Amino acid sequence: NESRHIHQPTYLARKQRLKDNALVDVSVISGKPRKFFDVQVRVHDSFTPEMHIDTDDANACALQTGDEIKILSK
């Protein structure tokens, strides 16, 4: 899904060995755990770490602003 992406500041992306436009899998740990596959990583110095998904995806796993996710190695 093209709308799914993660903003990562450059320092954090380096620490996690992630490159701009990389595709990663993501595990959501919330009321309804779920995995998202092939989520694009967008890296820039000005970004705050956050994942952007559409409302239907967020509702499907009861994800709310501030909930944590885990980036899984590909």
Backbone as JSON Lines, residues from 0, in Angstrom:
{"i":0,"aa":"N","n":[0.84,-1.17,0.0],"ca":[0.0,0.0,0.0],"c":[0.89,1.24,0.0]}
{"i":1,"aa":"E","n":[0.75,2.08,-0.99],"ca":[1.61,3.25,-1.15],"c":[1.45,4.28,-0.04]}
{"i":2,"aa":"S","n":[0.3,4.3,0.63],"ca":[0.09,5.31,1.66],"c":[0.84,4.99,2.95]}
{"i":3,"aa":"R","n":[1.25,3.77,3.13],"ca":[1.96,3.39,4.36],"c":[3.43,3.79,4.27]}
{"i":4,"aa":"H","n":[3.87,4.58,5.24],"ca":[5.29,4.94,5.27],"c":[5.68,5.34,6.69]}
{"i":5,"aa":"I","n":[6.98,5.34,6.91],"ca":[7.55,5.7,8.2],"c":[8.49,6.87,8.0]}
{"i":6,"aa":"H","n":[8.33,7.91,8.81],"ca":[9.29,9.02,8.81],"c":[10.35,8.7,9.86]}
{"i":7,"aa":"Q","n":[11.61,8.8,9.46],"ca":[12.71,8.57,10.39],"c":[13.71,9.71,10.25]}
{"i":8,"aa":"P","n":[14.14,10.3,11.36],"ca":[15.22,11.28,11.27],"c":[16.51,10.55,10.89]}
{"i":9,"aa":"T","n":[17.41,11.26,10.25],"ca":[18.64,10.66,9.72],"c":[19.42,9.91,10.8]}
{"i":10,"aa":"Y","n":[19.59,10.52,11.99],"ca":[20.39,9.88,13.04],"c":[19.8,8.53,13.44]}
{"i":11,"aa":"L","n":[18.49,8.43,13.51],"ca":[17.84,7.19,13.93],"c":[17.89,6.16,12.81]}
{"i":12,"aa":"A","n":[17.72,6.61,11.59],"ca":[17.81,5.69,10.45],"c":[19.2,5.06,10.39]}
{"i":13,"aa":"R","n":[20.23,5.87,10.61],"ca":[21.61,5.32,10.61],"c":[21.77,4.27,11.72]}
{"i":14,"aa":"K","n":[21.27,4.59,12.9],"ca":[21.36,3.67,14.04],"c":[20.66,2.35,13.74]}
{"i":15,"aa":"Q","n":[19.54,2.42,13.02],"ca":[18.76,1.22,12.7],"c":[19.17,0.61,11.35]}
{"i":16,"aa":"R","n":[20.18,1.22,10.73],"ca":[20.68,0.76,9.42],"c":[19.58,0.76,8.36]}
{"i":17,"aa":"L","n":[18.8,1.83,8.36],"ca":[17.73,2.0,7.37],"c":[18.11,3.09,6.4]}
{"i":18,"aa":"K","n":[17.8,2.89,5.15],"ca":[18.09,3.88,4.12],"c":[16.78,4.46,3.6]}
{"i":19,"aa":"D","n":[16.86,5.67,3.07],"ca":[15.7,6.32,2.48],"c":[15.11,5.44,1.39]}
{"i":20,"aa":"N","n":[13.82,5.3,1.39],"ca":[13.04,4.5,0.43],"c":[13.15,2.98,0.64]}
{"i":21,"aa":"A","n":[13.81,2.55,1.7],"ca":[13.85,1.12,2.01],"c":[12.44,0.63,2.32]}
{"i":22,"aa":"L","n":[12.2,-0.65,2.08],"ca":[10.93,-1.27,2.45],"c":[11.16,-2.17,3.65]}
{"i":23,"aa":"V","n":[10.33,-2.03,4.67],"ca":[10.46,-2.82,5.89],"c":[9.1,-3.41,6.24]}
{"i":24,"aa":"D","n":[9.12,-4.41,7.09],"ca":[7.9,-4.95,7.67],"c":[7.75,-4.34,9.06]}
{"i":25,"aa":"V","n":[6.53,-4.17,9.49],"ca":[6.25,-3.51,10.76],"c":[5.29,-4.35,11.58]}
{"i":26,"aa":"S","n":[5.59,-4.5,12.85],"ca":[4.7,-5.19,13.77],"c":[4.04,-4.14,14.67]}
{"i":27,"aa":"V","n":[2.73,-4.2,14.72],"ca":[1.96,-3.3,15.58],"c":[1.63,-4.05,16.86]}
{"i":28,"aa":"I","n":[1.96,-3.44,17.97],"ca":[1.68,-4.05,19.26],"c":[0.61,-3.17,19.91]}
{"i":29,"aa":"S","n":[-0.63,-3.57,19.78],"ca":[-1.74,-2.78,20.31],"c":[-2.86,-3.74,20.7]}
{"i":30,"aa":"G","n":[-4.05,-3.22,20.82],"ca":[-5.2,-4.05,21.17],"c":[-5.42,-5.18,20.18]}
{"i":31,"aa":"K","n":[-5.05,-4.97,18.93],"ca":[-5.2,-5.97,17.88],"c":[-3.88,-6.07,17.12]}
{"i":32,"aa":"P","n":[-2.92,-6.85,17.61],"ca":[-1.62,-6.95,16.95],"c":[-1.75,-7.33,15.48]}
{"i":33,"aa":"R","n":[-0.88,-6.75,14.67],"ca":[-0.93,-6.96,13.23],"c":[0.42,-6.65,12.62]}
{"i":34,"aa":"K","n":[0.68,-7.2,11.46],"ca":[1.9,-6.88,10.72],"c":[1.52,-6.17,9.43]}
{"i":35,"aa":"F","n":[2.33,-5.2,9.07],"ca":[2.23,-4.54,7.78],"c":[3.5,-4.87,7.02]}
{"i":36,"aa":"F","n":[3.38,-5.18,5.75],"ca":[4.52,-5.58,4.94],"c":[4.84,-4.49,3.92]}
{"i":37,"aa":"D","n":[6.14,-4.38,3.59],"ca":[6.61,-3.44,2.57],"c":[6.19,-2.0,2.84]}
{"i":38,"aa":"V","n":[6.5,-1.54,4.04],"ca":[6.24,-0.16,4.43],"c":[7.48,0.66,4.06]}
{"i":39,"aa":"Q","n":[7.28,1.74,3.33],"ca":[8.39,2.58,2.87],"c":[8.95,3.41,4.02]}
{"i":40,"aa":"V","n":[10.28,3.51,4.07],"ca":[10.96,4.36,5.05],"c":[11.37,5.64,4.34]}
{"i":41,"aa":"R","n":[11.03,6.77,4.93],"ca":[11.43,8.07,4.4],"c":[12.35,8.73,5.43]}
{"i":42,"aa":"V","n":[13.54,9.08,5.01],"ca":[14.56,9.6,5.92],"c":[14.85,11.07,5.6]}
{"i":43,"aa":"H","n":[14.87,11.89,6.65],"ca":[15.24,13.3,6.51],"c":[15.62,13.83,7.88]}
{"i":44,"aa":"D","n":[16.55,14.78,7.9],"ca":[17.01,15.35,9.17],"c":[15.87,15.96,10.0]}
{"i":45,"aa":"S","n":[14.87,16.51,9.35],"ca":[13.81,17.23,10.07],"c":[12.67,16.34,10.56]}
{"i":46,"aa":"F","n":[12.68,15.05,10.21],"ca":[11.56,14.18,10.57],"c":[11.57,13.79,12.04]}
{"i":47,"aa":"T","n":[10.37,13.6,12.56],"ca":[10.13,12.99,13.87],"c":[9.72,11.55,13.58]}
{"i":48,"aa":"P","n":[10.19,10.56,14.36],"ca":[9.84,9.18,14.07],"c":[8.34,8.94,14.2]}
{"i":49,"aa":"E","n":[7.72,8.53,13.11],"ca":[6.3,8.19,13.14],"c":[5.92,7.42,11.9]}
{"i":50,"aa":"M","n":[4.88,6.59,12.04],"ca":[4.38,5.83,10.91],"c":[3.06,6.45,10.47]}
{"i":51,"aa":"H","n":[2.88,6.52,9.17],"ca":[1.65,7.05,8.6],"c":[0.93,5.92,7.87]}
{"i":52,"aa":"I","n":[-0.3,5.66,8.28],"ca":[-1.14,4.66,7.6],"c":[-2.53,5.25,7.45]}
{"i":53,"aa":"D","n":[-3.33,4.65,6.59],"ca":[-4.67,5.2,6.39],"c":[-5.59,4.81,7.55]}
{"i":54,"aa":"T","n":[-6.72,5.48,7.62],"ca":[-7.67,5.29,8.72],"c":[-8.18,3.86,8.82]}
{"i":55,"aa":"D","n":[-8.45,3.23,7.69],"ca":[-8.94,1.85,7.72],"c":[-7.92,0.91,8.34]}
{"i":56,"aa":"D","n":[-6.64,1.07,7.97],"ca":[-5.58,0.24,8.56],"c":[-5.45,0.5,10.06]}
{"i":57,"aa":"A","n":[-5.48,1.76,10.45],"ca":[-5.36,2.1,11.87],"c":[-6.51,1.52,12.67]}
{"i":58,"aa":"N","n":[-7.71,1.61,12.14],"ca":[-8.88,1.07,12.83],"c":[-8.83,-0.45,12.92]}
{"i":59,"aa":"A","n":[-8.3,-1.1,11.88],"ca":[-8.25,-2.57,11.86],"c":[-7.39,-3.14,12.98]}
{"i":60,"aa":"C","n":[-6.39,-2.37,13.41],"ca":[-5.54,-2.88,14.5],"c":[-5.63,-2.02,15.75]}
{"i":61,"aa":"A","n":[-6.63,-1.17,15.82],"ca":[-6.87,-0.3,16.98],"c":[-5.65,0.55,17.32]}
{"i":62,"aa":"L","n":[-4.93,0.97,16.28],"ca":[-3.73,1.8,16.45],"c":[-4.14,3.25,16.65]}
{"i":63,"aa":"Q","n":[-3.52,3.89,17.63],"ca":[-3.81,5.28,17.93],"c":[-2.52,6.08,17.95]}
{"i":64,"aa":"T","n":[-2.63,7.37,17.8],"ca":[-1.47,8.24,17.88],"c":[-0.73,7.98,19.18]}
{"i":65,"aa":"G","n":[0.58,7.8,19.08],"ca":[1.4,7.56,20.26],"c":[1.67,6.09,20.54]}
{"i":66,"aa":"D","n":[0.92,5.18,19.91],"ca":[1.2,3.75,20.08],"c":[2.54,3.41,19.43]}
{"i":67,"aa":"E","n":[3.18,2.37,19.94],"ca":[4.49,1.99,19.43],"c":[4.38,0.86,18.42]}
{"i":68,"aa":"I","n":[5.35,0.87,17.5],"ca":[5.46,-0.19,16.49],"c":[6.88,-0.75,16.56]}
{"i":69,"aa":"K","n":[7.09,-1.85,15.93],"ca":[8.43,-2.42,15.86],"c":[8.76,-2.63,14.38]}
{"i":70,"aa":"I","n":[9.9,-2.08,13.95],"ca":[10.35,-2.29,12.58],"c":[11.1,-3.63,12.54]}
{"i":71,"aa":"L","n":[10.66,-4.49,11.64],"ca":[11.24,-5.82,11.53],"c":[12.24,-5.87,10.37]}
{"i":72,"aa":"S","n":[13.29,-6.61,10.53],"ca":[14.28,-6.76,9.46],"c":[13.67,-7.49,8.29]}
{"i":73,"aa":"K","n":[14.07,-7.11,7.09],"ca":[13.6,-7.78,5.87],"c":[14.54,-8.92,5.56]}
